[in-house]
Short mmCIF file of C-alpha atoms in Angstrom, two decimals:
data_model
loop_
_atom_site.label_atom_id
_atom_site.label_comp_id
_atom_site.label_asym_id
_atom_site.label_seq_id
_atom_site.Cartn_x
_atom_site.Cartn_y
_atom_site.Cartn_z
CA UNK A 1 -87.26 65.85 42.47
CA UNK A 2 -83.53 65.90 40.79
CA UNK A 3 -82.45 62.89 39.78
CA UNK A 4 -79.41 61.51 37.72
CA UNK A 5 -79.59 58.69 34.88
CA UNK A 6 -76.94 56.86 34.23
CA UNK A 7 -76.87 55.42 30.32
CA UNK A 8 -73.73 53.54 28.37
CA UNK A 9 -73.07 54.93 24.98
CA UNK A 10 -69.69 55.05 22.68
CA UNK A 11 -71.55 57.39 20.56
CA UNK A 12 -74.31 59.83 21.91
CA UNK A 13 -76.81 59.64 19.99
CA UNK A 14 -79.33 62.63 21.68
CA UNK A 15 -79.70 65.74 19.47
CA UNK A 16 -76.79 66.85 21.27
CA UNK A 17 -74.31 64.66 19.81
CA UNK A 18 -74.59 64.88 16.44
CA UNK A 19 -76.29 67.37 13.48
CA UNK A 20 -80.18 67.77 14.27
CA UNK A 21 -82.80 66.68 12.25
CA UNK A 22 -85.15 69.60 11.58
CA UNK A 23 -88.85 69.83 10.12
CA UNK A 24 -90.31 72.69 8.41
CA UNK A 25 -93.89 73.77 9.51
CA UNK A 26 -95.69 76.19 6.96
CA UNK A 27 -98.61 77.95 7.99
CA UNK A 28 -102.05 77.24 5.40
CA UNK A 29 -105.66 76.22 5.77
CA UNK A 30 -105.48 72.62 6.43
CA UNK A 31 -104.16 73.71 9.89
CA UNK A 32 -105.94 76.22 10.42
CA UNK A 33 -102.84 78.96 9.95
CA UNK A 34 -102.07 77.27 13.57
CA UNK A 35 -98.52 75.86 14.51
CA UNK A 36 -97.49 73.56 17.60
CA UNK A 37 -94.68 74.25 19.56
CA UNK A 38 -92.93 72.80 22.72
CA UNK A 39 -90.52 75.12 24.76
CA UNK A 40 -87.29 73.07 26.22
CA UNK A 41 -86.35 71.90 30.14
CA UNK A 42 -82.76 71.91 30.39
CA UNK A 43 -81.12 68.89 30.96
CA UNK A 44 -77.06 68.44 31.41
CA UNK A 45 -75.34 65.60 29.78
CA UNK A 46 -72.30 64.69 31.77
CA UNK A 47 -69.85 63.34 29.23
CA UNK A 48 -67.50 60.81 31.18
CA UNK A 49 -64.37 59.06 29.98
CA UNK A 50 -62.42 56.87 32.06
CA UNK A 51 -59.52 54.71 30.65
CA UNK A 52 -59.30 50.89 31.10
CA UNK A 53 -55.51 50.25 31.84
CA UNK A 54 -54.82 46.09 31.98
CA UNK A 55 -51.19 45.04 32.99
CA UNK A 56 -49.86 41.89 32.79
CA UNK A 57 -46.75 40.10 34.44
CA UNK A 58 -44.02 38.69 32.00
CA UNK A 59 -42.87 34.94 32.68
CA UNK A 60 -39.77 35.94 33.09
CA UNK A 61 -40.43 39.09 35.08
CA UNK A 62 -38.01 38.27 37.82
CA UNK A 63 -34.82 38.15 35.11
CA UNK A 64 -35.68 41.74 33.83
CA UNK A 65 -33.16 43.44 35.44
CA UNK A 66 -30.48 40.60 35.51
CA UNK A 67 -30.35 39.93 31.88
CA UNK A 68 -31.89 43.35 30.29
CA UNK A 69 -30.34 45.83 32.70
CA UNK A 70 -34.25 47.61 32.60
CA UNK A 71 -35.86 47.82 36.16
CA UNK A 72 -39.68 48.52 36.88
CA UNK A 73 -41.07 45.06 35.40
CA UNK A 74 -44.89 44.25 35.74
CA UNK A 75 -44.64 41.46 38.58
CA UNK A 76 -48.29 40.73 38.82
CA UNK A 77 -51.50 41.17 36.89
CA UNK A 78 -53.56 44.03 37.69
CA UNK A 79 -57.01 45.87 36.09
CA UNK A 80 -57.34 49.64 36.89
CA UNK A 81 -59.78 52.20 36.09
CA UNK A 82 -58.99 56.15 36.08
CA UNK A 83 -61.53 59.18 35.27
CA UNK A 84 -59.71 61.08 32.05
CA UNK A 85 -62.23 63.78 32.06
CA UNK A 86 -65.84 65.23 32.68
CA UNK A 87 -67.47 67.73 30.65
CA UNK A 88 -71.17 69.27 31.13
CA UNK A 89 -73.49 70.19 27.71
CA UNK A 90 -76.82 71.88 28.30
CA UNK A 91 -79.48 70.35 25.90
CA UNK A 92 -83.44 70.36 25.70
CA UNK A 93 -85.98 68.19 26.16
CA UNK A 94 -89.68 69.07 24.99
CA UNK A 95 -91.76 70.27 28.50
CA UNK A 96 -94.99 68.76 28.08
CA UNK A 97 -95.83 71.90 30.49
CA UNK A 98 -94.60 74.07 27.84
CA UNK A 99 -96.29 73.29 24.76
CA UNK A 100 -97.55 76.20 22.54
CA UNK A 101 -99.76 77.22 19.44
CA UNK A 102 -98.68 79.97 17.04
CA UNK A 103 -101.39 81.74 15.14
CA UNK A 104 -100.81 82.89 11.90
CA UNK A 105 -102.86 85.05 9.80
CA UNK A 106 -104.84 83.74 6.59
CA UNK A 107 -102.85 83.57 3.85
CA UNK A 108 -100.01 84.03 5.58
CA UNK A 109 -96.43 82.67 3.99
CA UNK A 110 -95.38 81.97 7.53
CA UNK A 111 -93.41 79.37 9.24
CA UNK A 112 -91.27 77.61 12.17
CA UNK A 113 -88.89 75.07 12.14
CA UNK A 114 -88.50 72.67 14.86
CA UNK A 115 -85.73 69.83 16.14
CA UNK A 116 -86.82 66.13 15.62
CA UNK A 117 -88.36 66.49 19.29
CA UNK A 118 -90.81 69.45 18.62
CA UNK A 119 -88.26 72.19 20.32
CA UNK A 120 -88.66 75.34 17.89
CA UNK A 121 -85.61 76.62 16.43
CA UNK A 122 -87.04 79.31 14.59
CA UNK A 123 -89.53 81.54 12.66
CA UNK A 124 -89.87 83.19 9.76
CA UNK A 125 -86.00 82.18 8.67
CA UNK A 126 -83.60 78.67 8.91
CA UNK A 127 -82.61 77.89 12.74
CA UNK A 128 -79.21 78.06 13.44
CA UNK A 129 -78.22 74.36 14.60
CA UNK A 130 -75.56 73.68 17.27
CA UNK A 131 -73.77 70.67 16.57
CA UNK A 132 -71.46 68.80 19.51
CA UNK A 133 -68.88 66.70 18.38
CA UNK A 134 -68.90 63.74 21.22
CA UNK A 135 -65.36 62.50 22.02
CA UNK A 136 -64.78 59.48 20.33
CA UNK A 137 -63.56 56.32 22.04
CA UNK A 138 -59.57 55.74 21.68
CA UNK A 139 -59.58 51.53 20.06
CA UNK A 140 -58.12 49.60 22.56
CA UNK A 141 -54.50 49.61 22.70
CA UNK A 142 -53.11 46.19 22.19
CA UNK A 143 -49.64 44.97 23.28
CA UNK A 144 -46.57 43.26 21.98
CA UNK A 145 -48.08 39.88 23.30
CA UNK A 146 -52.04 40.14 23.06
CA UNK A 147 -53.82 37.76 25.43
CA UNK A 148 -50.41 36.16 25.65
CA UNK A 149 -49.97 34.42 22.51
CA UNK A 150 -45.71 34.41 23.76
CA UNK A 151 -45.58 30.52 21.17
CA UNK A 152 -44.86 33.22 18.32
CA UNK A 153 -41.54 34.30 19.83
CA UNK A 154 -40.66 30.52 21.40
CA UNK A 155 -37.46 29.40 19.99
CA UNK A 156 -36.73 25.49 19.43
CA UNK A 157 -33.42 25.81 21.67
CA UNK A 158 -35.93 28.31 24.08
CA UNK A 159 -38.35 25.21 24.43
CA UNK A 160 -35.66 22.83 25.17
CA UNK A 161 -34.78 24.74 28.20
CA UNK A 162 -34.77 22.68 31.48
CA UNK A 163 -35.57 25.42 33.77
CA UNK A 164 -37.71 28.90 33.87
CA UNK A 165 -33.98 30.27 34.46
CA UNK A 166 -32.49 29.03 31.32
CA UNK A 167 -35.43 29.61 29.01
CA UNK A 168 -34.90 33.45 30.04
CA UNK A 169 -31.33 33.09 29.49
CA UNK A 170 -32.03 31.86 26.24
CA UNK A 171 -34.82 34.92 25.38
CA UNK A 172 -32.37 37.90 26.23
CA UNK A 173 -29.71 35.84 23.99
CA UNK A 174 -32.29 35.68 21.09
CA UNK A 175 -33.48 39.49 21.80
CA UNK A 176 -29.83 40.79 21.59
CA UNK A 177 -29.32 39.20 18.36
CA UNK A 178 -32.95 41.02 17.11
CA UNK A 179 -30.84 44.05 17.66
CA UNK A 180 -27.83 43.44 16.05
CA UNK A 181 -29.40 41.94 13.13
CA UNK A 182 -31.73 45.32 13.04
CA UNK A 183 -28.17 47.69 13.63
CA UNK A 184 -26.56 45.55 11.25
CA UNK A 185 -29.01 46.25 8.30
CA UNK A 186 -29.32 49.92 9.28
CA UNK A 187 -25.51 50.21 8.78
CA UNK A 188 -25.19 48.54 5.79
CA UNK A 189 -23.09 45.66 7.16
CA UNK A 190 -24.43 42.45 5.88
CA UNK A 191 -23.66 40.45 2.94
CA UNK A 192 -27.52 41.26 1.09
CA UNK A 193 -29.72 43.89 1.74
CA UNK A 194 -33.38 43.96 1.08
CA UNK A 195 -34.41 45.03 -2.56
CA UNK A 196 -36.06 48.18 -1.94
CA UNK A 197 -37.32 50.77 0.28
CA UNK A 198 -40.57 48.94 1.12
CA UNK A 199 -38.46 45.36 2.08
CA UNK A 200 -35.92 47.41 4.13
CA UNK A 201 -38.80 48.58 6.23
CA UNK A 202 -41.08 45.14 6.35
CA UNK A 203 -37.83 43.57 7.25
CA UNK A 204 -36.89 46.36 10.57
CA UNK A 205 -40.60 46.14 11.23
CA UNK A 206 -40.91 42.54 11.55
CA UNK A 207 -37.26 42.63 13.93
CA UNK A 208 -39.31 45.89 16.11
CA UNK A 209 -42.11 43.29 16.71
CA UNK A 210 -39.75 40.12 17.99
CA UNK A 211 -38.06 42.79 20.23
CA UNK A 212 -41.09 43.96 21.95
CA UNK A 213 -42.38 40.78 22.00
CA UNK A 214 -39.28 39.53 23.30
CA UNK A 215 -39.46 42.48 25.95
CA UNK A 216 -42.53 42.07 27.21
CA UNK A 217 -41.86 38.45 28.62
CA UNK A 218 -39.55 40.38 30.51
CA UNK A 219 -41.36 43.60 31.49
CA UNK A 220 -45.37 42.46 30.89
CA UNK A 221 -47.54 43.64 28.72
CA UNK A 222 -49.87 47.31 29.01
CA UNK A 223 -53.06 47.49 27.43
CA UNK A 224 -55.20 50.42 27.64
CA UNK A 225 -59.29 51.03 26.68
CA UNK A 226 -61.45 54.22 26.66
CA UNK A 227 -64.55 54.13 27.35
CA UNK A 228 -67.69 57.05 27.72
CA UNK A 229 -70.48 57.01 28.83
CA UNK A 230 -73.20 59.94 29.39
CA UNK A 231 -75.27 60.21 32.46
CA UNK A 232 -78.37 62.80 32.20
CA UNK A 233 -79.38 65.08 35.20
CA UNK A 234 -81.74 67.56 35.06
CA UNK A 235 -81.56 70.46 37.46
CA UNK A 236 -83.86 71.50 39.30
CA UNK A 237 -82.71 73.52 42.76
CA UNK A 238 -79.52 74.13 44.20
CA UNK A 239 -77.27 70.56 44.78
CA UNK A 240 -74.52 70.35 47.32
CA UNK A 241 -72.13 67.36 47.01
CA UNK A 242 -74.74 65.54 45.33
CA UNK A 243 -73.00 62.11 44.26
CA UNK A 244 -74.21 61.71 40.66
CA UNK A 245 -71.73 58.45 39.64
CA UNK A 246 -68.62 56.31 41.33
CA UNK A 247 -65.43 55.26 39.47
CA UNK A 248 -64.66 51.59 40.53
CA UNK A 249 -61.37 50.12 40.64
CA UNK A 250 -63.06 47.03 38.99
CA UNK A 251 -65.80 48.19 36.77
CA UNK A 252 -65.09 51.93 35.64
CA UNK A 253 -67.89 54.22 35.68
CA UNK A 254 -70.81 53.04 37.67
CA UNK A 255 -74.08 54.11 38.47
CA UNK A 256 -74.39 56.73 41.72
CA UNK A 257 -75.58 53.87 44.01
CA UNK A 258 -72.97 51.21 43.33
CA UNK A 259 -70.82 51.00 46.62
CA UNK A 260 -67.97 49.68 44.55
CA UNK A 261 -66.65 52.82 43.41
CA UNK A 262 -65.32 56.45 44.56
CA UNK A 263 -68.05 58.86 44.29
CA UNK A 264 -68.14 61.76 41.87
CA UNK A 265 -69.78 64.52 43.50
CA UNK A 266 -72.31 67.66 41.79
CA UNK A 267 -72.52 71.08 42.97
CA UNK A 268 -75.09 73.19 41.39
CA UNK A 269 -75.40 76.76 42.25
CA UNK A 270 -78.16 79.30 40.66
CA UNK A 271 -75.75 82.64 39.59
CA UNK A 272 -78.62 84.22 37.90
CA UNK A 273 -82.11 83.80 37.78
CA UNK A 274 -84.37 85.26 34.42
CA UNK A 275 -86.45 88.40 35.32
CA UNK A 276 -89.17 89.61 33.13
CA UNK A 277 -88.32 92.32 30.62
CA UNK A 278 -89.13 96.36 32.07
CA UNK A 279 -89.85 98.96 30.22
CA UNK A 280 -88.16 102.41 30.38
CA UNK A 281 -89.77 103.30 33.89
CA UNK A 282 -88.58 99.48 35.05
CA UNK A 283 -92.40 98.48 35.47
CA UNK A 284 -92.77 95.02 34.32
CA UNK A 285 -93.95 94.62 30.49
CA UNK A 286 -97.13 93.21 30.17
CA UNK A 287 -97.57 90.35 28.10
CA UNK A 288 -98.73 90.65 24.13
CA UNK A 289 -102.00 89.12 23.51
CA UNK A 290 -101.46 85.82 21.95
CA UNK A 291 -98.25 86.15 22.20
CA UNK A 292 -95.41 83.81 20.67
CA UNK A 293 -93.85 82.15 24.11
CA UNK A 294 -90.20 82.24 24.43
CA UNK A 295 -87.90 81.69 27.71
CA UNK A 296 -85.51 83.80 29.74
CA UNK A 297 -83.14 81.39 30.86
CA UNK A 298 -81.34 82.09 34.64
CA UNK A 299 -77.80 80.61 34.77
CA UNK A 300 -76.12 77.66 37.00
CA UNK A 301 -72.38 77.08 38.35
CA UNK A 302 -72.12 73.13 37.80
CA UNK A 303 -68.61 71.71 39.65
CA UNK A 304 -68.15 68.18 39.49
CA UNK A 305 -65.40 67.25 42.55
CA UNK A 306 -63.91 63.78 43.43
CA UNK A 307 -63.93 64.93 46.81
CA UNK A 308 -60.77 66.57 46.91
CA UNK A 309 -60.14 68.08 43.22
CA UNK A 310 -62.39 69.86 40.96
CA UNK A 311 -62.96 67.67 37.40
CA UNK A 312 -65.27 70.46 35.94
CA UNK A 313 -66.26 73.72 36.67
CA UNK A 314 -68.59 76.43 34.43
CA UNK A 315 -71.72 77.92 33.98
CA UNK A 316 -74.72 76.88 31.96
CA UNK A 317 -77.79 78.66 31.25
CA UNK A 318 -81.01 76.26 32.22
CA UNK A 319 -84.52 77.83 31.68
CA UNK A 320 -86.16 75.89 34.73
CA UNK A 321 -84.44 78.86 36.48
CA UNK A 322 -85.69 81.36 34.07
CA UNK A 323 -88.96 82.63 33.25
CA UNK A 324 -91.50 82.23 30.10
CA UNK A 325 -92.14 86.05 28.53
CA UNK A 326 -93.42 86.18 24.55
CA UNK A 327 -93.51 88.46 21.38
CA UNK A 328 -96.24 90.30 19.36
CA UNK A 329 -97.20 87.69 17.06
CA UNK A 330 -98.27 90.51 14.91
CA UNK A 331 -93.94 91.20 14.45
CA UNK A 332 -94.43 87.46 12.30
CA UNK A 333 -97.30 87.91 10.32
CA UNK A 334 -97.12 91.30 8.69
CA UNK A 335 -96.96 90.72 4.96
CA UNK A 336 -94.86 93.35 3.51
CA UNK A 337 -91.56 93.12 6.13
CA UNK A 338 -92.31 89.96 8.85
CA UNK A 339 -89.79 89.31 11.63
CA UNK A 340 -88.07 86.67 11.83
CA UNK A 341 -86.02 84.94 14.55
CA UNK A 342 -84.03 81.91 15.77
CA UNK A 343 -83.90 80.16 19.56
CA UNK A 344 -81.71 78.38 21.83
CA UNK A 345 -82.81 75.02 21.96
CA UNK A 346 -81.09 74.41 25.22
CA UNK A 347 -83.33 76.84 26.52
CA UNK A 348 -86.29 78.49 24.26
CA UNK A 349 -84.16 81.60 24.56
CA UNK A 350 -84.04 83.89 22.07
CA UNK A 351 -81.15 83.65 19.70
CA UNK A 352 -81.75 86.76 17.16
CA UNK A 353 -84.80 88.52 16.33
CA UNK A 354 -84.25 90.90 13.44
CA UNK A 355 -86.31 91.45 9.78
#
């Protein structure tokens, strides 16, 4: 049975995120030359970022365009929620249906490396490790008046106002003279200037953060947040607008079965499905005696589709659609010249195989 899982994380934290941690497994007599192995089931992470986007209304929102000439203020508070993007990783996860012992031979020098989870990586040689660099959260964009804190900008002749009407009279009068102040010191016309570089730009700094502040109880206030999270799925058939998580207006990315958002729908179509390897009169090989297990992956087309646009689209190998073949475990143990070789650990498939 499919099923999706949906998990909050900034940071992923599987072994597809960041660097793996590998272990080294040498072959000698305390285990009996014998070495345990799991081969992987494919599982796709489906990285999700949505952005946060909080606007809030000026209190002087109806005088924007009277006494700053600027249409298009905020007029009332609203929280929205938008899907940036979706991408799909393949990674494994040990089948407990797929676990494995390699047999060396007495005396042998021979070994495998395996991920933190038991996948093997390689034999004979150092794996080659993917690493995945996870999208890191933007920090939350804050605005010229966070959570509203206007009393920094409040003048004493502002406060003395007698009406909403004159108080916003009184800001645009205090927010022109921001910018001539800031045009006069860029032009050189005022009786001191500041005494070096460094001043000269604290000083047009500080007169850039009155103006927007002095803006936004005009025009509001934007703040925006990104946030990720991962939700795990693990094919197993074909999927047809299979609704795997919902975008909601009021709390972002939520799980599949929350009604309060738009769903995100998964298509999953098998392109290719592994075959056992033929030999030169395309009969079927026959598998080595104790042979070292590997996987031939098959291949998927995963779309993700709000309905009406695609968000992602690509292939993906997954080795549930493949089929488990091995190698002469005599190609690893021969003394003078052993083989050596490296795996996918998305999908137990052979990497490189080589001496």
């Amino acid at each position: 049975m499919k099923y999706a899982l949906l998990s909050l994380c900034l940071l992923f934290t599987t072994s597809i995120g960041l660097a793996q941690e590998t272990k080294r497994l040498t072959a000698d007599k305390h285990n009996e030359y014998g070495l345990i192995f799991s081969l992987p089931q494919t599982h796709l992470d489906l990285e999700v970022v949505a952005t946060k986007t909080i606007r809030k209304a000026g209190p002087y929102y109806q005088y924007a365009e009277k006494y700053l000439g600027i249409p298009g203020a905020i007029t009332q508070d609203s929280e929205t929620w938008s899907l940036t993007s979706v991408k799909v990783n393949p990674y494994g996860v040990p089948d407990p249906e797929e676990q494995y012992l390699m047999q060396f031979k007495s005396g042998s020098d021979g070994y495998i490396v395996l991920d933190e989870n038991g996948l093997l990586l390689s034999i004979n040689t150092d794996p080659e490790v993917d690493t995945i660099v996870p999208i890191e959260p933007k920090a939350k964009k804050k605005s010229p008046l966070d959570n509203h804190d206007y009393a920094k900008v409040y003048s004493e002749e502002l406060l003395m106002s007698a009406s909403t009407a004159k108080m916003a009279e009184v800001a645009a009068k205090q927010l022109y003279r921001i910018r001539e102040s800031r045009l006069n010191l860029v032009t050189g016309e005022v009786d001191e200037l500041p005494a070096d570089g460094e001043s000269f730009k604290l000083v047009i700094q500080q007169l850039d953060e009155q103006e927007a502040a002095l803006t936004a109880l005009f025009m509001g206030t934007t703040q925006t947040e990104t946030v990720i999270k991962h939700i795990d799925y693990i094919p197993v058939e074909e999927a047809t607008n299979e609704v795997v998580f919902r975008i909601s207006d009021l709390y972002g990315i939520v799980d599949s079965n929350n009604l309060s958002g738009a769903p995100i729908y998964l298509n999953l179509q098998i392109t290719e499905e592994g075959q056992l390897p033929v030999d030169n009169k395309g009969e079927v090989k026959k598998m080595p005696k104790n042979a070292v297990p590997y996987a031939i992956p098959g291949k998927a087309e995963v779309t993700l589709t709000d309905g009406k646009k695609a968000l992602f689209k690509g292939e993906v190998p997954v080795a549930q659609f493949g089929v488990i073949f091995g190698l002469d475990p005599s190609l690893f143990t021969d003394k003078k010249n052993p083989t050596c070789a490296t795996f996918y650990p998305q999908t137990g498939a052979i990497r490189q195989l080589g001496k």
